[in-house]
mmCIF file of C-alpha atoms and ligand atoms in Angstrom:
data_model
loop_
_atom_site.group_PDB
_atom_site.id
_atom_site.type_symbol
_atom_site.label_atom_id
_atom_site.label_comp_id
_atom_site.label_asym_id
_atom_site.label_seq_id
_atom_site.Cartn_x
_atom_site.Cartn_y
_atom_site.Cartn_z
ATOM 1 C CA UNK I 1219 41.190 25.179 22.667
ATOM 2 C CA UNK I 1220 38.416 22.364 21.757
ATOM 3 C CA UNK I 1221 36.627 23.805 18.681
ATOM 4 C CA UNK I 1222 32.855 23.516 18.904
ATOM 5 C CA UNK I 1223 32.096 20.679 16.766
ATOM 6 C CA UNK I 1224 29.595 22.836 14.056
ATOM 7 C CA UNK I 1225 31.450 25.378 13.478
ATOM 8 C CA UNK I 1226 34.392 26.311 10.642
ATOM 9 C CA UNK I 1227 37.744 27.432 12.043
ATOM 10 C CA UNK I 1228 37.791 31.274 12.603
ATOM 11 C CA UNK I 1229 40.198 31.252 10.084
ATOM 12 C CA UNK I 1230 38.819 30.561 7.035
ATOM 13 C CA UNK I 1231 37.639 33.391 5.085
ATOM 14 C CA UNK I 1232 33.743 33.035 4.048
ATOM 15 C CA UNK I 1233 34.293 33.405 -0.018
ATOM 16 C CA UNK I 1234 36.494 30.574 0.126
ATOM 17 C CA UNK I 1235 34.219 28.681 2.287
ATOM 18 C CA UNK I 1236 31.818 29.242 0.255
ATOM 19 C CA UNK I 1237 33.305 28.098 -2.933
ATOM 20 C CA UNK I 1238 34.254 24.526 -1.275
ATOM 21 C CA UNK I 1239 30.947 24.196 -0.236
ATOM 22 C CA UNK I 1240 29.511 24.627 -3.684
ATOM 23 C CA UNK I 1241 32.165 22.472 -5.050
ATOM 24 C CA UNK I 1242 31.444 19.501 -2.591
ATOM 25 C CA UNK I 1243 27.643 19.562 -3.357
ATOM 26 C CA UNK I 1244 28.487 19.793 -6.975
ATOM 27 C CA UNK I 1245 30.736 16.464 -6.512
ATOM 28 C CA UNK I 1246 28.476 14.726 -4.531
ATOM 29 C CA UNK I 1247 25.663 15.244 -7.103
ATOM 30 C CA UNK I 1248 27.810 14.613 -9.853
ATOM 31 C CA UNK I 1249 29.258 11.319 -8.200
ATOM 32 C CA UNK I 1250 26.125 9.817 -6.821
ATOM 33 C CA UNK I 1251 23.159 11.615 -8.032
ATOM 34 C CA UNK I 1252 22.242 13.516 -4.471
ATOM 35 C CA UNK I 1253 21.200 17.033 -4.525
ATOM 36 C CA UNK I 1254 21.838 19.310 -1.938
ATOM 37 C CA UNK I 1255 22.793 22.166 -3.864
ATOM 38 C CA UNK I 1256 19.420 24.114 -2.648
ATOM 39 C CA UNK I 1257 18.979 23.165 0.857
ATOM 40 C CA UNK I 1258 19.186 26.117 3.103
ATOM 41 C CA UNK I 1259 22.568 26.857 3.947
ATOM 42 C CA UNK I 1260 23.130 27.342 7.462
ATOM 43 C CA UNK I 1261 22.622 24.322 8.728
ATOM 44 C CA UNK I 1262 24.058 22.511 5.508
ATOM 45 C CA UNK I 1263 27.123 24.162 6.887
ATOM 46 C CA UNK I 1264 26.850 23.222 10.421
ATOM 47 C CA UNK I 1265 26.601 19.598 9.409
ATOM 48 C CA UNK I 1266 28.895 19.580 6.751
ATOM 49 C CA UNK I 1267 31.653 20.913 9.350
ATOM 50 C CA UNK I 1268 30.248 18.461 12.114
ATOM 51 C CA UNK I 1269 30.722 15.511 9.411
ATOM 52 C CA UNK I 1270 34.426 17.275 8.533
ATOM 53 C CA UNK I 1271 35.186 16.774 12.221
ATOM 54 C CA UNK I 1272 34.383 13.456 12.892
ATOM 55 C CA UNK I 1273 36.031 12.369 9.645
ATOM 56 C CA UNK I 1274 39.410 14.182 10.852
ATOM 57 C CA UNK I 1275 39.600 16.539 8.178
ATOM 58 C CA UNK I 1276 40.174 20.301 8.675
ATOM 59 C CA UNK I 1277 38.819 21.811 5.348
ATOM 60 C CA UNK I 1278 35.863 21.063 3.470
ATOM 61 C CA UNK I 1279 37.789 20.209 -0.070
ATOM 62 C CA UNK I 1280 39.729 17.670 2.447
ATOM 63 C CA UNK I 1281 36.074 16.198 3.038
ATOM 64 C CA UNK I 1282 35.133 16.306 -0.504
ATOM 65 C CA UNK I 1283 37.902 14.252 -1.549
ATOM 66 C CA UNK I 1284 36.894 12.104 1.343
ATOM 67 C CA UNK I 1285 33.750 11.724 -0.056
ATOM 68 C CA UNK I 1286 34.382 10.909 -3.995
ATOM 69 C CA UNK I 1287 36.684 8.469 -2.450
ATOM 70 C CA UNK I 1288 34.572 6.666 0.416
ATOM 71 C CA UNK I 1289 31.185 5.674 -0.646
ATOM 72 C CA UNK I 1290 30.720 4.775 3.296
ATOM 73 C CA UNK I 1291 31.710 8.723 4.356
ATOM 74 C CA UNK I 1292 29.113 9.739 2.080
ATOM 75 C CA UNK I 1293 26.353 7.054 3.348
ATOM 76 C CA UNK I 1294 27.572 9.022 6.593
ATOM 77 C CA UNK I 1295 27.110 12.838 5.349
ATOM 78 C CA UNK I 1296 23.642 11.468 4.028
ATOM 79 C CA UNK I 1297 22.426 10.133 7.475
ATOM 80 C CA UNK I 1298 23.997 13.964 8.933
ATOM 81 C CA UNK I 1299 22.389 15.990 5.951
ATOM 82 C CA UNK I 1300 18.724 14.116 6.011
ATOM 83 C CA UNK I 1301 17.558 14.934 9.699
ATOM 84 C CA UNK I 1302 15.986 11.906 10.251
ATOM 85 C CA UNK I 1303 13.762 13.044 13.608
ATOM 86 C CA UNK I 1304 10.565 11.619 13.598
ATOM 87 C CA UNK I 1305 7.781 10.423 16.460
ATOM 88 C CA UNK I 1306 4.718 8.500 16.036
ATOM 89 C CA UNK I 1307 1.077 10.593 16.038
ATOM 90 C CA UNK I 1308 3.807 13.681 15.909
ATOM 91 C CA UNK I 1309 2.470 16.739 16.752
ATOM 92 C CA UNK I 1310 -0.881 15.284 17.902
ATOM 93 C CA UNK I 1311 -3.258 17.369 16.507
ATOM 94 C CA UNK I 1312 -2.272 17.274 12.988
ATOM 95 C CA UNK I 1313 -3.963 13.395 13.661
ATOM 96 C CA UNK I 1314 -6.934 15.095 15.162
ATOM 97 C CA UNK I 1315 -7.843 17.834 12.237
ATOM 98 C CA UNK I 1316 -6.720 14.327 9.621
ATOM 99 C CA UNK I 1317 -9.574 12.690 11.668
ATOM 100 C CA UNK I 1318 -12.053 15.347 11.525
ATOM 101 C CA UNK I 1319 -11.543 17.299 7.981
ATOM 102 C CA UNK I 1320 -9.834 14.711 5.735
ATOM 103 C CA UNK I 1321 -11.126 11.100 6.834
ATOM 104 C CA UNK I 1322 -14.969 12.617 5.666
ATOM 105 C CA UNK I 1323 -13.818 13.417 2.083
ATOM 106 C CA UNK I 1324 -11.903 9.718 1.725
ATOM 107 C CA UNK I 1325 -15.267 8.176 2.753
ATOM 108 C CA UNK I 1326 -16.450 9.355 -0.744
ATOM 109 C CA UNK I 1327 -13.685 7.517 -2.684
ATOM 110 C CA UNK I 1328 -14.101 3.799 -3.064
ATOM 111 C CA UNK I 1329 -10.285 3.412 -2.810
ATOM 112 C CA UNK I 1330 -7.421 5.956 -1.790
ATOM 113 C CA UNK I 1331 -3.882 6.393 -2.950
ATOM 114 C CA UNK I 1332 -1.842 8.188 -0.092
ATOM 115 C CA UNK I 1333 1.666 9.487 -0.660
ATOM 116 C CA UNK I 1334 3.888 10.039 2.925
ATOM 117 C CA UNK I 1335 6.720 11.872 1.009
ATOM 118 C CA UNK I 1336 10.424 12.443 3.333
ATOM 119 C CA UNK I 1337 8.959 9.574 5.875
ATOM 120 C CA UNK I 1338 11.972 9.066 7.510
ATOM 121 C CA UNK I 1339 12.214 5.683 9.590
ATOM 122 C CA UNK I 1340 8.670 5.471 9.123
ATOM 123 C CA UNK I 1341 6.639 6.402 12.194
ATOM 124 C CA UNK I 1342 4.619 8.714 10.925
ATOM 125 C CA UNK I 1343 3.921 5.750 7.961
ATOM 126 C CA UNK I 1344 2.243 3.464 11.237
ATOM 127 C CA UNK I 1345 0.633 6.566 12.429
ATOM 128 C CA UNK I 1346 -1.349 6.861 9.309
ATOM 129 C CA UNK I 1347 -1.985 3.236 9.066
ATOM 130 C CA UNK I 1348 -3.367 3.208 12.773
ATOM 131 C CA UNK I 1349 -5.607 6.432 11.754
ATOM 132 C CA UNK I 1350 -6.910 4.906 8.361
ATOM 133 C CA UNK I 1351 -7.654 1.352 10.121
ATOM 134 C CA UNK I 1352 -9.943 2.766 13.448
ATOM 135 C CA UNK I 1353 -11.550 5.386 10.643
ATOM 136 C CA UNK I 1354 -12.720 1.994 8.699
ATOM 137 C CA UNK I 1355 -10.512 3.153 5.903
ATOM 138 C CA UNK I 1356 -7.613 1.218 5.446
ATOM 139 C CA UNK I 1357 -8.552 -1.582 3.682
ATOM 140 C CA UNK I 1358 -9.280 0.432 0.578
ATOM 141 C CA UNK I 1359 -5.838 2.688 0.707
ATOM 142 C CA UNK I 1360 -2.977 2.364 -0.635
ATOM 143 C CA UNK I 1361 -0.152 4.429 1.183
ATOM 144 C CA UNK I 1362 3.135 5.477 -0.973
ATOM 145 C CA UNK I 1363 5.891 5.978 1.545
ATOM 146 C CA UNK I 1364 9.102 7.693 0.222
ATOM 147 C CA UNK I 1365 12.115 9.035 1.417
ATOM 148 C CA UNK I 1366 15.505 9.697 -0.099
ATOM 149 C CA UNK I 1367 17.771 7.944 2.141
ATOM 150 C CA UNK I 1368 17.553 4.382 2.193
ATOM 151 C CA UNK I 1369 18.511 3.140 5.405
ATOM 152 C CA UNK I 1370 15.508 4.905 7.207
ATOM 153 C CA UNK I 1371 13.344 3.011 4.302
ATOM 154 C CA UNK I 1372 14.853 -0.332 5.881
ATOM 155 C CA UNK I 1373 13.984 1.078 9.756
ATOM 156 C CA UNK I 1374 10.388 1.497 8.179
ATOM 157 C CA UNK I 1375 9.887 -1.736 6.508
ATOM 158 C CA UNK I 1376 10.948 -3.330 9.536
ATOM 159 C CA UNK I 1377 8.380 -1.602 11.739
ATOM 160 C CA UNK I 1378 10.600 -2.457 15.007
ATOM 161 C CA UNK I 1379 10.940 0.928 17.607
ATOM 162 C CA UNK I 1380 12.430 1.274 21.151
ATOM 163 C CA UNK I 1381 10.176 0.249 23.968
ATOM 164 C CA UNK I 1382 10.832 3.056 25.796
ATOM 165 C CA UNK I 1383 9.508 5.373 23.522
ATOM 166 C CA UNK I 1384 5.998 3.801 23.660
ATOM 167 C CA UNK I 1385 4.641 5.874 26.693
ATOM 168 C CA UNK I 1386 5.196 9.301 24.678
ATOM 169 C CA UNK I 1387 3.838 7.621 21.743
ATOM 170 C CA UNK I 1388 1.006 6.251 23.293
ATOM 171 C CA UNK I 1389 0.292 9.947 25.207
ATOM 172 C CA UNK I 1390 0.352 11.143 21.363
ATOM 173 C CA UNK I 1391 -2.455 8.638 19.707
ATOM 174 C CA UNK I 1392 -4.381 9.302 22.452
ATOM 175 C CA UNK I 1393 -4.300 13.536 21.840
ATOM 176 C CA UNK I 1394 -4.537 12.583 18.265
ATOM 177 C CA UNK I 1395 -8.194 10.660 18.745
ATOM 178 C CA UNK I 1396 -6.693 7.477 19.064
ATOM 179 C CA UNK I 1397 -9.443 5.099 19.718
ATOM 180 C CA UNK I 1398 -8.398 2.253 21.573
ATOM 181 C CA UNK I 1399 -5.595 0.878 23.786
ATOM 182 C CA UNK I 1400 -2.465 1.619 21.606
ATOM 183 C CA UNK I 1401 -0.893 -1.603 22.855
ATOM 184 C CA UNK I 1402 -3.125 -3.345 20.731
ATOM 185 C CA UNK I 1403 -0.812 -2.640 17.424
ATOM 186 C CA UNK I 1404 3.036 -3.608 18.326
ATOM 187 C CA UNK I 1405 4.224 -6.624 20.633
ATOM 188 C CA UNK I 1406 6.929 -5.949 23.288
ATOM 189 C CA UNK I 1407 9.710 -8.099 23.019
ATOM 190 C CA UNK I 1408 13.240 -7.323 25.303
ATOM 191 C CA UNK I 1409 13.814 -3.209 24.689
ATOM 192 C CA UNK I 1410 11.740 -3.358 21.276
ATOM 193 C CA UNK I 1411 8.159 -2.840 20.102
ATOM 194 C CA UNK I 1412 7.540 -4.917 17.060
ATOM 195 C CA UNK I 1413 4.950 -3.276 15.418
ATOM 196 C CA UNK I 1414 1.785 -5.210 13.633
ATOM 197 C CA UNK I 1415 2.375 -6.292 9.752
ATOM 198 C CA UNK I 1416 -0.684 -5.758 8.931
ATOM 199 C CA UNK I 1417 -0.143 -2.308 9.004
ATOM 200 C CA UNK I 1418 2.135 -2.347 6.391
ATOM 201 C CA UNK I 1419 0.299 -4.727 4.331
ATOM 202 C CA UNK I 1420 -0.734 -1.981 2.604
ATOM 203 C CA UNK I 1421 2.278 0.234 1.926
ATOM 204 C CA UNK I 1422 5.207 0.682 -0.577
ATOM 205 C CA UNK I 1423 8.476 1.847 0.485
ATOM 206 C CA UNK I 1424 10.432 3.414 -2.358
ATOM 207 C CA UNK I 1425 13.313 5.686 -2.244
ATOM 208 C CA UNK I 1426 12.490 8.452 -3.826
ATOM 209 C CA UNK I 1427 14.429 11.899 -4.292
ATOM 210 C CA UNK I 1428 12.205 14.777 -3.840
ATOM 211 C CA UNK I 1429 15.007 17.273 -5.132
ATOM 212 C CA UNK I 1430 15.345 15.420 -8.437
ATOM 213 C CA UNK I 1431 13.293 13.172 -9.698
ATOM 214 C CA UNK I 1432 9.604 13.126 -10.678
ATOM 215 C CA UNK I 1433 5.780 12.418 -10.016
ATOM 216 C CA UNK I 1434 5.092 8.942 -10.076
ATOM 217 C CA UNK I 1435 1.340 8.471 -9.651
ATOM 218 C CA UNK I 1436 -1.416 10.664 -9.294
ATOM 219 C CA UNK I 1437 -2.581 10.642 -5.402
ATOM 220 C CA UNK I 1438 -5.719 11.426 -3.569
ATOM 221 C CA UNK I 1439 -3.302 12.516 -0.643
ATOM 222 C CA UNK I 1440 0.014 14.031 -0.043
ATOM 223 C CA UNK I 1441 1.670 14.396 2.756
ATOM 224 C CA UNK I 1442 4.881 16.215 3.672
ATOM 225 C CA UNK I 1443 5.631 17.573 7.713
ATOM 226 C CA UNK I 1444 8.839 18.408 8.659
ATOM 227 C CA UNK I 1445 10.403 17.884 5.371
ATOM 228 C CA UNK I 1446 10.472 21.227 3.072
ATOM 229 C CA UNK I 1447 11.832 23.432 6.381
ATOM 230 C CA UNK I 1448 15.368 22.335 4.692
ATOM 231 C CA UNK I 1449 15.540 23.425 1.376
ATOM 232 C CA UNK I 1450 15.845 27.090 0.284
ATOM 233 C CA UNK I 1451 13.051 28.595 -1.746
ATOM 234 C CA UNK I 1452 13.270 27.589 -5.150
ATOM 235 C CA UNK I 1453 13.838 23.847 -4.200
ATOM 236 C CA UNK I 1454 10.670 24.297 -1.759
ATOM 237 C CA UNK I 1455 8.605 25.660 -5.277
ATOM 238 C CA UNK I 1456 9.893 22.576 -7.393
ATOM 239 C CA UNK I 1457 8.473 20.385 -4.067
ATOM 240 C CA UNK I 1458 5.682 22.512 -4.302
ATOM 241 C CA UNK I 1459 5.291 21.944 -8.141
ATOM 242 C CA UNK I 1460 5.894 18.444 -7.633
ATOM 243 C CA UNK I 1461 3.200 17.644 -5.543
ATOM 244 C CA UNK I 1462 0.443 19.504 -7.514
ATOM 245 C CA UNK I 1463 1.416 17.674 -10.580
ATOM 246 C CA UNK I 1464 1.086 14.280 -8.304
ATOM 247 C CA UNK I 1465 -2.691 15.446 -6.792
ATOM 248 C CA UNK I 1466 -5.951 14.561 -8.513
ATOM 249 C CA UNK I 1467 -8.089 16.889 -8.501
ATOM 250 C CA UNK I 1468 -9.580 17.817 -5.228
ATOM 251 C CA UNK I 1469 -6.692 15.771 -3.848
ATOM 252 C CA UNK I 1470 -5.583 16.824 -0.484
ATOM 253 C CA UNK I 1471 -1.911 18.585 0.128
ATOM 254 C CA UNK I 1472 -1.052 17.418 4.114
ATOM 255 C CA UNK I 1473 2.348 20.280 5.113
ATOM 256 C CA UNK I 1474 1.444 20.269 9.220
ATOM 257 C CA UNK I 1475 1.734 23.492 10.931
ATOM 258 C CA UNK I 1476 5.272 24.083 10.250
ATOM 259 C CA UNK I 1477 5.179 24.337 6.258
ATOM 260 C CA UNK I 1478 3.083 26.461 4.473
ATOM 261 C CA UNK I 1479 1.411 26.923 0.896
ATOM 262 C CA UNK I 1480 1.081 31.118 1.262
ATOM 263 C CA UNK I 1481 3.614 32.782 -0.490
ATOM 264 C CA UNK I 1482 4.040 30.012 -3.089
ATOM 265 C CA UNK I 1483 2.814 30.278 -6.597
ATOM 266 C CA UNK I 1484 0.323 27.655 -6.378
ATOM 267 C CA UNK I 1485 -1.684 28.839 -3.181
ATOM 268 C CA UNK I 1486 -4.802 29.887 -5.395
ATOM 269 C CA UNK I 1487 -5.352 26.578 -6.910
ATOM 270 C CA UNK I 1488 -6.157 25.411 -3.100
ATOM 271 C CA UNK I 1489 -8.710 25.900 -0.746
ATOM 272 C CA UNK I 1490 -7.505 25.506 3.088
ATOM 273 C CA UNK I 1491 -9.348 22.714 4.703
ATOM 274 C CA UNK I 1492 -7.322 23.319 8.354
ATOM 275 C CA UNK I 1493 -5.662 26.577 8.934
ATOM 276 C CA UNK I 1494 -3.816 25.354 11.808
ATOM 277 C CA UNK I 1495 -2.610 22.089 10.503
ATOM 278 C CA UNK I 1496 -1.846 23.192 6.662
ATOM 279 C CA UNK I 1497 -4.014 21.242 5.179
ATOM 280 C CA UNK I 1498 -5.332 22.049 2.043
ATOM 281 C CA UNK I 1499 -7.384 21.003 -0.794
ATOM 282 C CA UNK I 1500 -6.960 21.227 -4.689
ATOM 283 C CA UNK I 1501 -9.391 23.056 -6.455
ATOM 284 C CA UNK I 1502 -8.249 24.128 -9.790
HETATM 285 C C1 SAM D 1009 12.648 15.480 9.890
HETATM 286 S S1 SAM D 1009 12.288 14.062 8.906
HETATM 287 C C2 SAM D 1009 10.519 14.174 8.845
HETATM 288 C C3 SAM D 1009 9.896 12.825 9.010
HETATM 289 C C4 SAM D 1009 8.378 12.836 9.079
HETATM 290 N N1 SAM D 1009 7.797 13.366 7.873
HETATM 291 C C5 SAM D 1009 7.902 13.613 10.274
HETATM 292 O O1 SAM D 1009 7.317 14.690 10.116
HETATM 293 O O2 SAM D 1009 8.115 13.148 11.396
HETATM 294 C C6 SAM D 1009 12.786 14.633 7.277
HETATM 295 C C7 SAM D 1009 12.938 13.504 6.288
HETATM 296 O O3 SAM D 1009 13.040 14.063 4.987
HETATM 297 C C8 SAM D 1009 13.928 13.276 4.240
HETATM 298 N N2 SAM D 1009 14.459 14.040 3.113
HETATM 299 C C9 SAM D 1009 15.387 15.038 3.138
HETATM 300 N N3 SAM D 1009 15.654 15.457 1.892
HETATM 301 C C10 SAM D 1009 14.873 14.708 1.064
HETATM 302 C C11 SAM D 1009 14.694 14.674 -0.335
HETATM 303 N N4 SAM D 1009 15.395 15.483 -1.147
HETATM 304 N N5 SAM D 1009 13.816 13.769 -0.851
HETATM 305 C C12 SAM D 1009 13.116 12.945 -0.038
HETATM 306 N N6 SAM D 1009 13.242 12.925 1.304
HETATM 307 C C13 SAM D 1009 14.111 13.806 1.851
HETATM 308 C C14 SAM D 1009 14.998 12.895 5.242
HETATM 309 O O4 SAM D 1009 15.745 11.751 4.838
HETATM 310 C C15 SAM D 1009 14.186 12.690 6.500
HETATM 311 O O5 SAM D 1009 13.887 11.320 6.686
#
C-alpha cells in the first residue's frame, strides 16, 4: 500500500522520531547556519517526511545524512520548509486599512524606511510599491525587503509573474483601493507579466534570517503577514523582540489579520491602529 506522502511509517515509534528530528535540525544549523529548531512542529514533520520521500529515503537520520552530504537536497528542504505562498494586494483589505490608517501618519515624515520582513518571491514587495506610489509616497521611501531563502529574493528582484495570475491580482488592487487600471504597472509578454522597474527602484533585497540574526536599521514600518504562523512561541517572542528593537518610536508594526501582538510581552508598548488588520503602533 502507497504511503501518503506526509506522513512517517506507522512503524516508527514517536521518541525515536523525535530524537532524529532534533538531530537533523541540529545538523542543518550546525552545517549551514539555518534554524529550524523552533518552528512549530507538525508541519516541520509533514514536510520533513514529504522531502524524505521524494529523496528515497525511509528514515529521517537517512535524510540527514542526505543533507550534510548534498548541499542541493538541502537548497530543496529549504524551498519545502519556507512556504513560499504569496499573492499580490493579498488579503485585500489589509491594503485598504494601510491606505486609510497608516499612509496619514507617513505623510508626516519627510522620508520613510519600510521593512517587508519573510517577503517571499516578492509580491507583496510590488504591492507596497503600487500603494506608496498612487498615495504620493514613494518617492521618499525606502522599502527593506528580506527573506531567508534566497531563491525567492532572485523571483523578487526579477519582478516577472505568470500572466494568468493577473485577473485575481487585479480583482485584489482593486478591493484594496487600487486607484487606477492595474495594467498600467507590468507589460505582458508570452505567459509572463514583467512588472515596472521603477517599482523597485526603491527597494533592497537582502537575505536576512529572522530566526538568527539581528536588527539592522531602525524602521518607520515593519511588516510581517503570513510569516510568524510557523514558528513555535518562543521563536515568535524573539521575532517579536526583534522587530521592536528595529521600530522608531511611533513606528508602525504591520502582522495582517492572521498574527497577533496579544499575548506577547510587548503588547503594552503598542497602541492598535486596525483591530482587524493587526496593525499597530509603538508608543513606549
Ligand atoms: C507564506 S510566505 C509569506 C509571504 C508574504 N509575507 C505574504 O504574506 O504573502 C512566508 C515567507 O517567510 C519566509 N521565512 C520563513 N522562515 C523565515 C525566517 N526564519 N527568516 C526570514 N524569512 C523566513 C519564507 O521563506 C517565506 O518566503
Amino acid at each position: 500500500m502507497a504511503l501518503p506522502l506526509e506522513e512517517a511509517p506507522t512503524s516508527i515509534d514517536p521518541e525515536l522520531e523525535e530524537l532524529e528530528i532534533e538531530l537533523l535540525l541540529e545538523a542543518v544549523y550546525r552545517r549551514y547556519g539555518f534554524d529550524f529548531r523552533q518552528y512549530a512542529r507538525a508541519s516541520l514533520k509533514r514536510r520533513l517526511w514529504r522531502r524524505a520521500y521524494a529523496e528515497g529515503v525511509s528514515s529521517i537520520s537517512e535524510l540527514q545524512a542526505r543533507l550534510l552530504h548534498a548541499p542541493q537536497s538541502m537548497e530543496q528542504l529549504l524551498l519545502d520548509l519556507s512556504i513560499n505562498v504569496t499573492s499580490m494586494f493579498r488579503d485585500p483589505t489589509f491594503y485598504l486599512a494601510f491606505r486609510e490608517k497608516v499612509v496619514p501618519v507617513l505623510h508626516t515624515y519627510p522620508f520613510t524606511r519600510i521593512w517587508c520582513a519573510g517577503c517571499s518571491t516578492g509580491e507583496e514587495v510590488y504591492s507596497l510599491a503600487i500603494t506608496l506610489e498612487e498615495e504620493g509616497l514613494y518617492e521618499r521611501t525606502r522599502i527593506y525587503a528580506t527573506d531567508i531563502n534566497e531563491s525567492v529574493l532572485a523571483t523578487a528582484r526579477a519582478g516577472i509573474f505568470p500572466l494568468d495570475k493577473m485577473q485575481q491580482y487585479t480583482q485584489n488592487y482593486i478591493r484594496g483601493g487600487g486607484k487606477h487600471d492595474f495594467s498600467r504597472y507590468y507589460r505582458a509578454a508570452y505567459d509572463a507579466a514583467q512588472f515596472s522597474k521603477t517599482l523597485t527602484e526603491n527597494v533592497v533585497f537582502a537575505q536576512h534570517n529572522l530566526a538568527m540574526d539581528r536588527a539592522f536599521n531602525q524602521f518607520n514600518v515593519v511588516l510581517c503577514r503570513n510569516v510568524m504562523i510557523y514558528f513555535d512561541k518562543p521563536l515568535q517572542d524573539r521575532v517579536h523582540r526583534l522587530f521592536y528593537e528595529s521600530l522608531e518610536q511611533f513606528g508602525v508594526l504591520a502582522l495582517g489579520h492572521k498574527e497577533s501582538l496579544a499575548f506577547t510581552a510587548l503588547a503594552d508598548r503598542y497602541d492598535e491602529l486596525d483591530a482587524a488588520e493587526r496593525i499597530y503602533r509603538k508608543i513606549r
